[in-house]
Coordinates of C-alpha atoms and ligand atoms in Angstrom, one line a residue:
M154 CA 130.9 121.3 39.7
P155 CA 131.4 125.0 39.2
D156 CA 131.5 127.0 42.4
L157 CA 129.8 130.4 42.9
V158 CA 132.5 132.4 41.2
S159 CA 132.9 130.2 38.2
L160 CA 129.1 130.0 37.8
Q161 CA 128.9 133.8 37.9
K162 CA 131.6 133.9 35.2
M163 CA 129.7 131.4 33.0
T164 CA 126.5 133.4 33.5
A165 CA 128.2 136.7 32.6
R166 CA 128.7 135.5 29.1
F167 CA 125.1 136.3 28.6
A168 CA 124.5 140.0 29.1
P169 CA 121.0 140.8 30.4
V170 CA 119.1 143.2 28.1
E171 CA 115.5 144.3 27.7
I172 CA 113.8 143.1 24.6
S173 CA 110.7 145.0 23.8
A174 CA 108.7 146.7 21.0
G175 CA 106.2 149.5 20.8
T176 CA 102.6 148.2 21.0
S177 CA 100.8 151.6 21.6
H178 CA 99.9 151.8 17.9
L179 CA 97.7 148.7 18.3
P180 CA 94.0 149.1 19.0
D181 CA 92.9 148.0 22.5
A182 CA 91.3 144.8 21.3
E183 CA 94.6 143.8 19.6
Q184 CA 96.5 144.6 22.7
Q185 CA 94.2 142.3 24.7
A186 CA 94.7 139.6 22.1
L187 CA 98.4 140.1 22.5
T188 CA 98.2 139.5 26.2
R189 CA 96.5 136.2 25.7
M190 CA 99.2 135.2 23.2
L191 CA 101.9 136.0 25.8
E192 CA 100.1 133.9 28.4
A193 CA 99.9 131.0 25.9
G194 CA 103.6 131.5 25.0
L195 CA 104.6 131.2 28.6
I196 CA 103.0 127.7 28.8
M197 CA 105.5 126.6 26.1
D198 CA 108.3 127.3 28.7
T199 CA 106.8 124.7 31.1
L200 CA 106.3 122.1 28.3
Y201 CA 109.8 122.6 26.9
L202 CA 111.3 122.1 30.4
R203 CA 109.5 118.8 30.7
Q204 CA 110.6 117.8 27.1
V205 CA 114.3 118.4 27.8
W206 CA 114.4 116.1 30.8
A207 CA 111.8 114.4 33.0
G208 CA 113.6 115.7 36.1
N209 CA 113.6 119.3 35.1
E210 CA 110.5 120.6 36.8
A211 CA 111.2 119.0 40.1
L212 CA 114.8 120.3 40.0
L213 CA 113.5 123.8 39.2
E214 CA 111.2 123.7 42.3
Q215 CA 114.1 122.6 44.4
L216 CA 116.3 125.4 43.1
Q217 CA 113.6 128.0 43.7
R218 CA 113.6 127.0 47.4
D219 CA 117.4 127.5 47.8
T220 CA 117.9 131.2 48.5
S221 CA 121.6 130.9 49.2
P222 CA 123.9 132.8 46.8
L223 CA 125.0 129.6 45.2
G224 CA 121.4 128.4 44.9
T225 CA 120.4 131.7 43.3
A226 CA 123.2 131.5 40.8
R227 CA 122.3 128.0 39.9
L228 CA 118.7 129.0 39.4
H229 CA 119.7 131.9 37.2
Y230 CA 121.9 129.7 35.0
F231 CA 119.3 127.0 34.9
R232 CA 116.8 129.4 33.5
I233 CA 119.2 130.5 30.8
N234 CA 120.0 126.9 29.8
K235 CA 116.5 125.5 30.5
G236 CA 118.1 122.7 32.4
P237 CA 121.1 121.8 34.5
W238 CA 123.5 121.6 31.6
S239 CA 125.6 124.4 30.2
R240 CA 124.8 124.6 26.5
L241 CA 127.8 126.8 25.7
D242 CA 130.1 124.2 27.3
H243 CA 129.1 121.0 25.4
N244 CA 126.3 120.5 27.9
A245 CA 128.5 120.1 31.0
P246 CA 126.3 119.7 34.1
F247 CA 126.6 122.6 36.5
I248 CA 124.4 121.2 39.3
P249 CA 125.6 118.3 41.4
G250 CA 123.7 115.0 41.3
V251 CA 122.2 115.3 37.8
P252 CA 122.9 112.8 35.0
E253 CA 124.5 113.5 31.7
K254 CA 122.1 115.4 29.4
P255 CA 120.0 112.6 27.9
L256 CA 120.4 112.6 24.1
A257 CA 116.8 111.2 23.8
A258 CA 115.6 114.1 26.0
N259 CA 112.2 113.1 27.4
F260 CA 110.7 112.0 24.1
Y261 CA 111.5 108.3 24.4
P262 CA 111.1 105.7 27.2
Q263 CA 113.5 106.2 30.1
G264 CA 116.1 103.5 30.2
A265 CA 115.4 102.3 26.7
T266 CA 118.3 102.2 24.2
K267 CA 118.3 103.7 20.7
G268 CA 118.6 100.1 19.3
E269 CA 115.5 99.0 21.1
L270 CA 113.6 102.0 19.8
E271 CA 114.8 101.3 16.2
A272 CA 113.8 97.6 16.6
W273 CA 110.4 98.6 17.7
L274 CA 109.9 101.2 15.0
N275 CA 110.8 98.5 12.4
T276 CA 107.8 96.4 13.5
L277 CA 105.5 99.3 12.6
S278 CA 104.2 100.2 9.2
G279 CA 101.9 102.7 7.4
K280 CA 100.2 105.4 9.4
E281 CA 101.3 103.9 12.7
R282 CA 105.0 104.2 11.8
E283 CA 104.5 107.6 10.3
S284 CA 103.1 108.9 13.7
A285 CA 105.8 107.0 15.7
V286 CA 108.6 108.7 13.8
G287 CA 106.6 112.0 13.4
F288 CA 107.0 115.4 15.1
F289 CA 104.1 115.2 17.5
T290 CA 104.2 112.0 19.5
V291 CA 106.3 110.8 22.4
I292 CA 107.2 107.1 22.9
R293 CA 106.5 105.6 26.4
G294 CA 106.6 102.2 28.0
A295 CA 109.0 99.9 29.7
A296 CA 112.5 99.3 28.4
G297 CA 113.7 95.9 27.4
G298 CA 110.6 94.5 25.8
A299 CA 109.9 96.1 22.4
R300 CA 106.2 95.2 22.8
G301 CA 106.0 97.5 25.8
F302 CA 106.4 100.7 23.8
V303 CA 103.5 102.9 23.0
M304 CA 103.2 106.2 21.2
I305 CA 101.3 109.0 22.8
P306 CA 100.2 112.1 20.8
Y307 CA 101.3 115.4 22.2
S308 CA 97.6 116.3 22.6
A309 CA 97.3 113.5 25.2
E310 CA 100.8 113.7 26.7
Y311 CA 100.5 117.4 27.4
D312 CA 96.7 117.6 27.5
Q313 CA 96.2 120.0 30.4
E314 CA 98.7 122.6 29.3
L315 CA 97.7 122.4 25.7
A316 CA 94.0 122.8 26.6
R317 CA 94.8 125.9 28.5
A318 CA 97.0 127.3 25.7
A319 CA 94.2 126.5 23.2
A320 CA 91.7 128.4 25.3
L321 CA 94.0 131.4 25.4
L322 CA 94.6 131.3 21.6
R323 CA 90.8 131.1 21.1
E324 CA 90.2 134.1 23.3
A325 CA 92.9 136.0 21.4
A326 CA 91.2 135.0 18.1
S327 CA 87.9 136.3 19.2
L328 CA 89.6 139.7 20.1
T329 CA 91.6 140.4 17.0
A330 CA 90.0 142.0 14.0
Q331 CA 92.8 140.8 11.7
P332 CA 91.5 137.8 9.6
T333 CA 94.8 136.0 8.9
L334 CA 95.8 136.3 12.6
K335 CA 92.4 135.0 13.7
A336 CA 92.8 132.1 11.3
Y337 CA 96.2 131.1 12.6
L338 CA 95.2 131.4 16.3
T339 CA 92.0 129.4 15.7
S340 CA 93.7 126.6 13.7
R341 CA 96.6 126.4 16.1
A342 CA 94.2 126.1 19.0
D343 CA 92.5 123.2 17.1
A344 CA 95.9 121.6 16.5
F345 CA 96.8 121.6 20.2
L346 CA 93.7 119.5 20.8
S347 CA 93.6 117.3 17.6
N348 CA 97.3 116.9 17.2
D349 CA 97.0 117.7 13.5
Y350 CA 99.2 120.8 12.8
Y351 CA 98.9 121.0 9.0
A352 CA 96.2 123.6 8.6
S353 CA 97.7 125.8 11.2
D354 CA 101.1 125.7 9.5
I355 CA 99.4 126.8 6.3
A356 CA 97.7 129.6 8.2
W357 CA 101.0 130.6 9.6
M358 CA 102.5 131.0 6.1
E359 CA 99.5 133.2 5.2
L360 CA 99.8 135.5 8.3
D361 CA 99.7 139.1 7.3
A362 CA 99.1 141.1 10.5
S363 CA 100.6 143.6 12.9
I364 CA 101.1 140.8 15.4
E365 CA 103.0 137.8 14.2
P366 CA 103.0 134.9 16.7
T367 CA 104.7 131.5 16.3
I368 CA 103.5 129.2 19.1
G369 CA 103.7 125.4 19.3
P370 CA 106.0 122.4 18.7
Y371 CA 108.5 123.3 16.0
E372 CA 112.3 122.5 16.1
V373 CA 113.7 119.0 16.4
Y374 CA 117.3 119.7 17.7
E375 CA 116.5 118.7 21.2
D376 CA 115.9 115.1 20.0
E377 CA 119.5 114.1 19.5
W378 CA 118.6 110.5 18.8
F379 CA 116.5 111.0 15.7
N380 CA 115.9 114.7 15.2
A381 CA 112.3 113.8 14.9
K382 CA 110.3 115.2 17.9
A383 CA 109.3 118.8 17.9
A384 CA 110.1 121.0 21.0
F385 CA 107.6 123.6 22.2
E386 CA 108.5 127.2 21.7
A387 CA 106.9 130.6 21.3
F388 CA 107.9 133.8 19.6
V389 CA 105.4 136.6 20.1
T390 CA 106.4 139.5 17.8
I391 CA 105.2 142.8 16.4
R392 CA 105.7 143.5 12.7
D393 CA 108.3 146.2 11.9
D394 CA 106.6 148.3 9.2
A395 CA 109.6 150.5 8.3
E396 CA 111.9 147.5 7.8
T397 CA 109.2 145.6 5.9
A398 CA 109.0 148.6 3.5
K399 CA 112.8 148.5 3.1
L400 CA 112.6 144.9 2.3
V401 CA 110.0 145.5 -0.4
K402 CA 112.2 148.1 -1.9
L403 CA 115.3 145.8 -1.9
S404 CA 113.2 142.9 -3.3
G405 CA 112.2 145.1 -6.2
Q406 CA 115.8 145.4 -7.2
L407 CA 116.7 141.8 -7.3
Q408 CA 116.4 141.1 -11.1
D409 CA 118.5 144.2 -11.8
I410 CA 121.1 143.0 -9.4
E411 CA 121.1 139.5 -11.0
D412 CA 121.5 141.1 -14.4
H413 CA 124.6 142.9 -13.2
L414 CA 126.3 140.1 -11.2
P415 CA 130.0 140.0 -11.9
I416 CA 129.9 136.6 -13.6
D417 CA 129.8 135.4 -17.2
A418 CA 126.4 136.5 -18.6
K419 CA 125.5 132.9 -19.4
Y420 CA 125.5 132.1 -15.7
R421 CA 122.9 134.8 -14.9
N422 CA 119.3 134.0 -14.5
P423 CA 117.2 136.1 -16.9
R424 CA 114.0 135.3 -14.9
L425 CA 114.2 135.0 -11.2
G426 CA 111.5 132.9 -9.6
S427 CA 109.3 134.2 -6.8
L428 CA 111.1 134.5 -3.5
A429 CA 110.4 132.9 -0.2
P430 CA 108.6 135.4 2.1
I431 CA 110.6 137.3 4.7
R432 CA 109.1 139.0 7.7
V433 CA 110.9 141.6 9.8
V434 CA 109.5 141.7 13.3
N435 CA 110.4 142.8 16.9
E436 CA 110.2 140.2 19.6
I437 CA 108.3 140.8 22.9
L438 CA 108.5 137.2 24.1
A439 CA 110.6 134.2 23.3
A440 CA 109.8 131.0 25.3
G441 CA 110.7 127.4 25.4
D442 CA 113.1 126.1 22.7
G443 CA 113.1 129.7 21.4
N444 CA 114.7 131.0 24.5
R445 CA 117.6 128.8 25.6
G446 CA 121.3 129.6 25.6
V447 CA 122.3 131.6 22.5
Q448 CA 119.2 133.5 21.4
T449 CA 117.6 133.0 18.0
A450 CA 117.9 136.0 15.8
A451 CA 116.1 134.6 12.7
F452 CA 114.3 131.4 11.9
N453 CA 112.8 129.5 8.9
L454 CA 109.6 127.5 9.4
P455 CA 107.7 125.4 9.1
N456 CA 109.6 122.1 9.1
D457 CA 106.7 119.9 7.8
E458 CA 107.7 119.0 4.2
R459 CA 104.1 118.7 3.1
V460 CA 103.6 122.4 3.9
V461 CA 106.9 123.5 2.5
K462 CA 106.0 121.7 -0.8
E463 CA 102.7 123.4 -1.0
K464 CA 103.4 126.9 0.4
G465 CA 107.2 127.2 0.7
S466 CA 108.7 128.4 4.0
K467 CA 109.0 131.7 5.6
R468 CA 111.9 133.5 7.2
V469 CA 111.3 135.6 10.2
M470 CA 114.0 138.1 11.3
L471 CA 113.9 139.3 14.9
K472 CA 115.2 142.9 14.4
N473 CA 115.3 143.9 18.0
V474 CA 117.2 140.8 19.0
Q475 CA 119.7 141.5 16.2
E476 CA 120.0 145.1 17.5
A477 CA 120.7 143.9 21.0
K478 CA 123.4 141.5 19.9
F479 CA 124.8 144.3 17.8
R480 CA 125.0 146.7 20.8
I481 CA 126.1 144.2 23.4
V482 CA 128.5 142.0 21.4
L483 CA 129.4 143.6 18.1
V484 CA 130.2 147.2 19.1
P485 CA 132.5 146.1 21.9
I486 CA 134.3 143.7 19.5
S487 CA 134.7 146.5 17.0
Q488 CA 136.3 148.7 19.6
I489 CA 139.0 146.1 20.1
V490 CA 139.7 144.7 16.7
L491 CA 139.1 147.6 14.4
S492 CA 141.4 150.6 13.9
P493 CA 140.2 153.8 15.6
S494 CA 139.2 155.4 12.3
D495 CA 137.2 152.3 11.2
R496 CA 135.4 151.9 14.6
K497 CA 133.3 155.0 14.2
N498 CA 131.7 153.8 11.0
V499 CA 130.2 150.7 12.5
S500 CA 126.4 151.0 12.5
F501 CA 123.3 148.9 13.1
D502 CA 121.7 150.1 10.0
A503 CA 124.6 148.8 7.9
F504 CA 124.6 145.5 9.9
F505 CA 120.9 144.8 9.5
T506 CA 120.7 145.9 5.9
H507 CA 123.5 143.5 5.1
I508 CA 121.7 140.7 6.9
L509 CA 118.6 141.4 4.8
M510 CA 120.6 141.5 1.6
H511 CA 122.4 138.2 2.7
E512 CA 119.0 136.5 2.9
L513 CA 117.8 137.9 -0.5
M514 CA 121.1 136.9 -2.2
H515 CA 120.6 133.2 -1.3
G516 CA 117.9 133.4 -4.0
L517 CA 120.3 134.9 -6.7
G518 CA 123.2 133.4 -8.6
P519 CA 123.5 129.8 -9.9
H520 CA 121.2 127.1 -8.4
E521 CA 120.2 124.7 -11.2
I522 CA 123.3 124.1 -13.3
R523 CA 124.6 122.0 -16.1
V524 CA 127.8 120.0 -15.6
A525 CA 129.1 117.7 -18.4
D526 CA 125.7 117.7 -20.1
R527 CA 123.8 116.8 -17.0
T528 CA 121.3 119.0 -15.3
T529 CA 122.1 119.1 -11.6
T530 CA 122.2 121.6 -8.7
V531 CA 124.9 123.5 -7.0
R532 CA 124.0 121.7 -3.7
Q533 CA 124.5 118.3 -5.3
E534 CA 127.8 119.1 -7.0
L535 CA 129.4 120.8 -4.0
R536 CA 128.4 118.1 -1.6
E537 CA 129.6 118.7 2.0
T538 CA 131.2 122.0 1.0
Y539 CA 127.9 123.4 -0.2
S540 CA 126.7 125.1 3.0
T541 CA 130.0 126.9 3.6
I542 CA 130.3 128.1 0.0
E543 CA 126.7 129.2 -0.2
E544 CA 126.9 131.1 3.1
A545 CA 130.0 132.9 1.9
K546 CA 128.3 133.6 -1.4
A547 CA 125.3 135.2 0.3
D548 CA 127.6 137.4 2.5
I549 CA 130.0 138.6 -0.2
S550 CA 127.5 139.1 -2.9
G551 CA 125.4 140.9 -0.4
L552 CA 128.2 143.4 -0.1
F553 CA 128.4 143.6 -3.8
A554 CA 124.6 144.2 -4.1
L555 CA 124.6 146.9 -1.5
Q556 CA 127.4 148.7 -3.3
Y557 CA 125.6 148.3 -6.6
L558 CA 122.4 149.9 -5.0
I559 CA 124.4 152.7 -3.5
D560 CA 126.0 153.5 -6.9
K561 CA 122.5 153.4 -8.4
G562 CA 121.1 155.8 -5.8
V563 CA 118.6 153.3 -4.3
I564 CA 120.5 153.2 -1.0
D565 CA 121.9 156.2 0.7
K566 CA 125.6 156.9 0.0
S567 CA 126.2 157.5 3.7
L568 CA 126.0 153.8 4.2
E569 CA 129.1 153.1 2.0
R570 CA 131.9 153.2 4.6
S571 CA 129.7 151.6 7.2
I572 CA 128.9 148.4 5.3
Y573 CA 132.5 147.4 5.0
D574 CA 133.6 148.4 8.5
T575 CA 130.6 146.8 10.0
F576 CA 131.1 143.6 8.0
L577 CA 134.8 143.5 9.1
A578 CA 133.8 143.8 12.8
S579 CA 131.0 141.2 12.3
A580 CA 133.4 138.7 10.8
F581 CA 135.2 138.5 14.2
R582 CA 131.9 137.9 16.0
S583 CA 131.1 135.0 13.6
I584 CA 134.5 133.4 13.7
R585 CA 134.4 133.6 17.5
F586 CA 131.4 131.1 17.4
G587 CA 133.8 128.7 15.6
I588 CA 134.7 127.7 12.1
N589 CA 133.3 124.2 12.6
E590 CA 130.0 125.3 11.1
A591 CA 129.1 126.7 7.7
H592 CA 128.6 130.3 8.6
G593 CA 131.9 130.8 10.6
R594 CA 133.9 128.9 8.0
G595 CA 132.3 130.9 5.2
I596 CA 133.3 134.1 7.0
A597 CA 136.9 132.9 7.5
I598 CA 137.1 132.3 3.7
Q599 CA 136.0 135.9 3.0
L600 CA 138.2 137.5 5.7
N601 CA 141.3 135.7 4.5
Y602 CA 140.6 136.4 0.9
L603 CA 140.1 140.1 1.5
M604 CA 143.2 140.2 3.6
D605 CA 145.2 138.5 0.9
T606 CA 144.0 140.9 -1.8
G607 CA 144.8 143.9 0.3
A608 CA 141.1 145.0 0.8
F609 CA 141.5 144.6 4.5
R610 CA 144.8 145.3 6.3
I611 CA 146.3 144.9 9.7
T612 CA 147.7 147.9 11.4
P613 CA 151.0 148.0 13.3
E614 CA 148.9 148.0 16.5
G615 CA 147.4 144.7 15.5
T616 CA 143.9 146.1 14.6
F617 CA 142.2 145.7 11.3
A618 CA 141.1 148.3 8.8
V619 CA 139.3 148.5 5.5
V620 CA 141.4 149.7 2.5
P621 CA 138.9 152.0 0.7
A622 CA 140.8 151.9 -2.6
K623 CA 140.7 148.2 -2.8
I624 CA 137.6 146.9 -1.0
K625 CA 135.2 147.2 -3.9
D626 CA 137.4 145.3 -6.3
G627 CA 138.1 142.7 -3.6
V628 CA 134.4 142.1 -3.1
I629 CA 133.7 141.9 -6.9
A630 CA 136.6 139.4 -7.4
L631 CA 135.4 137.1 -4.6
T632 CA 131.8 137.3 -5.7
R633 CA 132.9 136.3 -9.2
E634 CA 135.1 133.5 -7.9
I635 CA 132.5 131.9 -5.7
M636 CA 129.5 132.3 -8.1
T637 CA 131.6 130.9 -11.0
L638 CA 132.6 128.0 -8.9
E639 CA 128.9 127.4 -8.1
A640 CA 127.9 127.8 -11.8
E641 CA 130.5 125.2 -12.8
G642 CA 129.7 122.9 -9.8
D643 CA 133.5 122.8 -9.2
Y644 CA 133.8 120.6 -6.1
V645 CA 137.6 120.3 -6.2
R646 CA 138.0 124.1 -6.2
A647 CA 135.4 124.5 -3.4
R648 CA 137.3 122.0 -1.3
E649 CA 140.6 123.8 -2.0
M650 CA 139.1 127.2 -1.1
Q651 CA 137.7 125.8 2.1
K652 CA 141.0 124.2 3.0
D653 CA 143.2 127.2 2.2
L654 CA 141.0 130.0 3.4
G655 CA 138.4 128.5 5.8
V656 CA 141.0 128.7 8.7
V657 CA 141.8 130.9 11.6
R658 CA 145.3 132.4 10.9
P659 CA 147.6 133.4 13.7
E660 CA 146.9 137.2 13.3
I661 CA 143.2 136.6 13.5
Q662 CA 143.6 134.3 16.5
A663 CA 145.6 137.0 18.3
A664 CA 142.7 139.4 17.8
L665 CA 140.1 136.8 19.0
D666 CA 142.2 136.2 22.1
R667 CA 141.6 139.8 23.1
L668 CA 137.8 139.4 23.0
Q669 CA 137.5 137.0 26.0
D670 CA 135.7 139.5 28.3
I671 CA 133.1 140.5 25.8
P672 CA 129.7 138.7 26.3
V673 CA 129.0 135.8 23.9
D674 CA 125.3 136.6 23.7
I675 CA 122.4 138.2 25.5
E676 CA 120.0 137.1 28.2
P677 CA 116.6 138.7 27.2
Q678 CA 114.3 140.3 29.7
F679 CA 110.8 140.8 28.5
P680 CA 109.1 143.9 30.0
A681 CA 105.8 143.0 28.3
V682 CA 105.8 139.7 30.2
Q683 CA 106.9 141.3 33.5
R684 CA 103.9 143.7 33.1
L685 CA 101.6 140.8 32.5
I686 CA 102.8 138.9 35.5
S687 CA 102.4 141.9 37.8
D688 CA 98.9 142.6 36.4
T689 CA 97.9 139.1 37.1
K690 CA 99.2 139.3 40.7
N691 CA 97.2 142.5 41.3
R692 CA 94.0 140.9 40.1
H693 CA 94.2 138.1 42.7
Ligands
LIG721 ZN1 122.6 132.4 4.9

């Protein structure tokens, strides 16, 4: 087990930072509604702890009683990880006496095996089976005998907490004057009690308000058996009006960008379909599954396919979380890996505008394609390489699009140097997370390609620099190569590209080795919640 010093080192990988947003522009009643949403959000923390492991709440109480330095350090790291396992270290336990992290979390009967569960599920059919494998039930009962298992809806399993959360959401609904917000809060409160989340997911898609809450059971990652059971989380956020306006401006340029993509004209889409909605918001509370280990900077919901089919899905970008990660992680990285003259151009505006463009560019370029007289999709043809190639596409064509809009006068020319320098620094941040997942591997492809074409160079001191005379051509060439590969559904070429370029070369590794003391991520502190807690104490 890690001792005090190593526990402090592990914890220091998460730099504490305040995450807040201005709310003074909101009318009083909206602010009061917001407070109720924060209270409801905090209940998600309790429920999530219980979902992760049946022993979590008792362990938390025990840790709270231990005021020794080691006890305090354990409690701190427990809160970051929402349990006694270090998520950054393959879930290694850091408190003595706890079991391995259960893959089944607390969603399935303790002591039961996955095989027993599967055997039981196979005896079910119709609606019953649908609920048993669905998002919003837990399975309980004695292990060993399949007949002993029963499913319990979340509304019963977590009845007390959900009743309290529903009451708070109803109070919030009665306070707000914003109709779509009222509709979401009311239908979500209903869902907590009825266990039917469909209408509230639809209402969430239709939210158009200054406050944008996401509260309830959503992501399924914690269920490592079946990825079926939804974990409770909350994001209480305030809409960012300036960035929302920027997004509208960029969205208005998309057809023009498509028409000028650096690919054969026959691969361009003359009529782009409507885009999935994107919201830019600032977080004032993340709780439960939304606040464990590495912080969420953006999410896509809902996960219910019926809702996605009817209404599509929505992407929510947490701008102040991105800004904190930029300041705490990316800027220090840039100071080590970039040449002195490149460092000074790194900016959050460039960073965030490129992220927005990345999201928009997923919608551009080839999707439905024809290969050997068949109609098919890029996803199908590129198989397991698809995610990596598509992420690389969104990044590199995002740079292409920003340059195009700068040349056109839509985006300010002052951003020109910044976008490339910021992208270069950000590449090291992404690769540091590993090239075992699509985003990191996609970044490695771009970094190596741009090094090979001389658009980036390494200085005699071992730092990296943008080559202004070559970067634009490099970006165009790689955009053309990746989008053409997608248009032709060229799996063989995609695999080659991934194998040759999706790697960490020695000179990159040498730079990564110098980043060890830079935090991996942030540990958010929420002043809005601290205010709420001290107000509540004063009332009693
Ligand atoms: Zn992406």
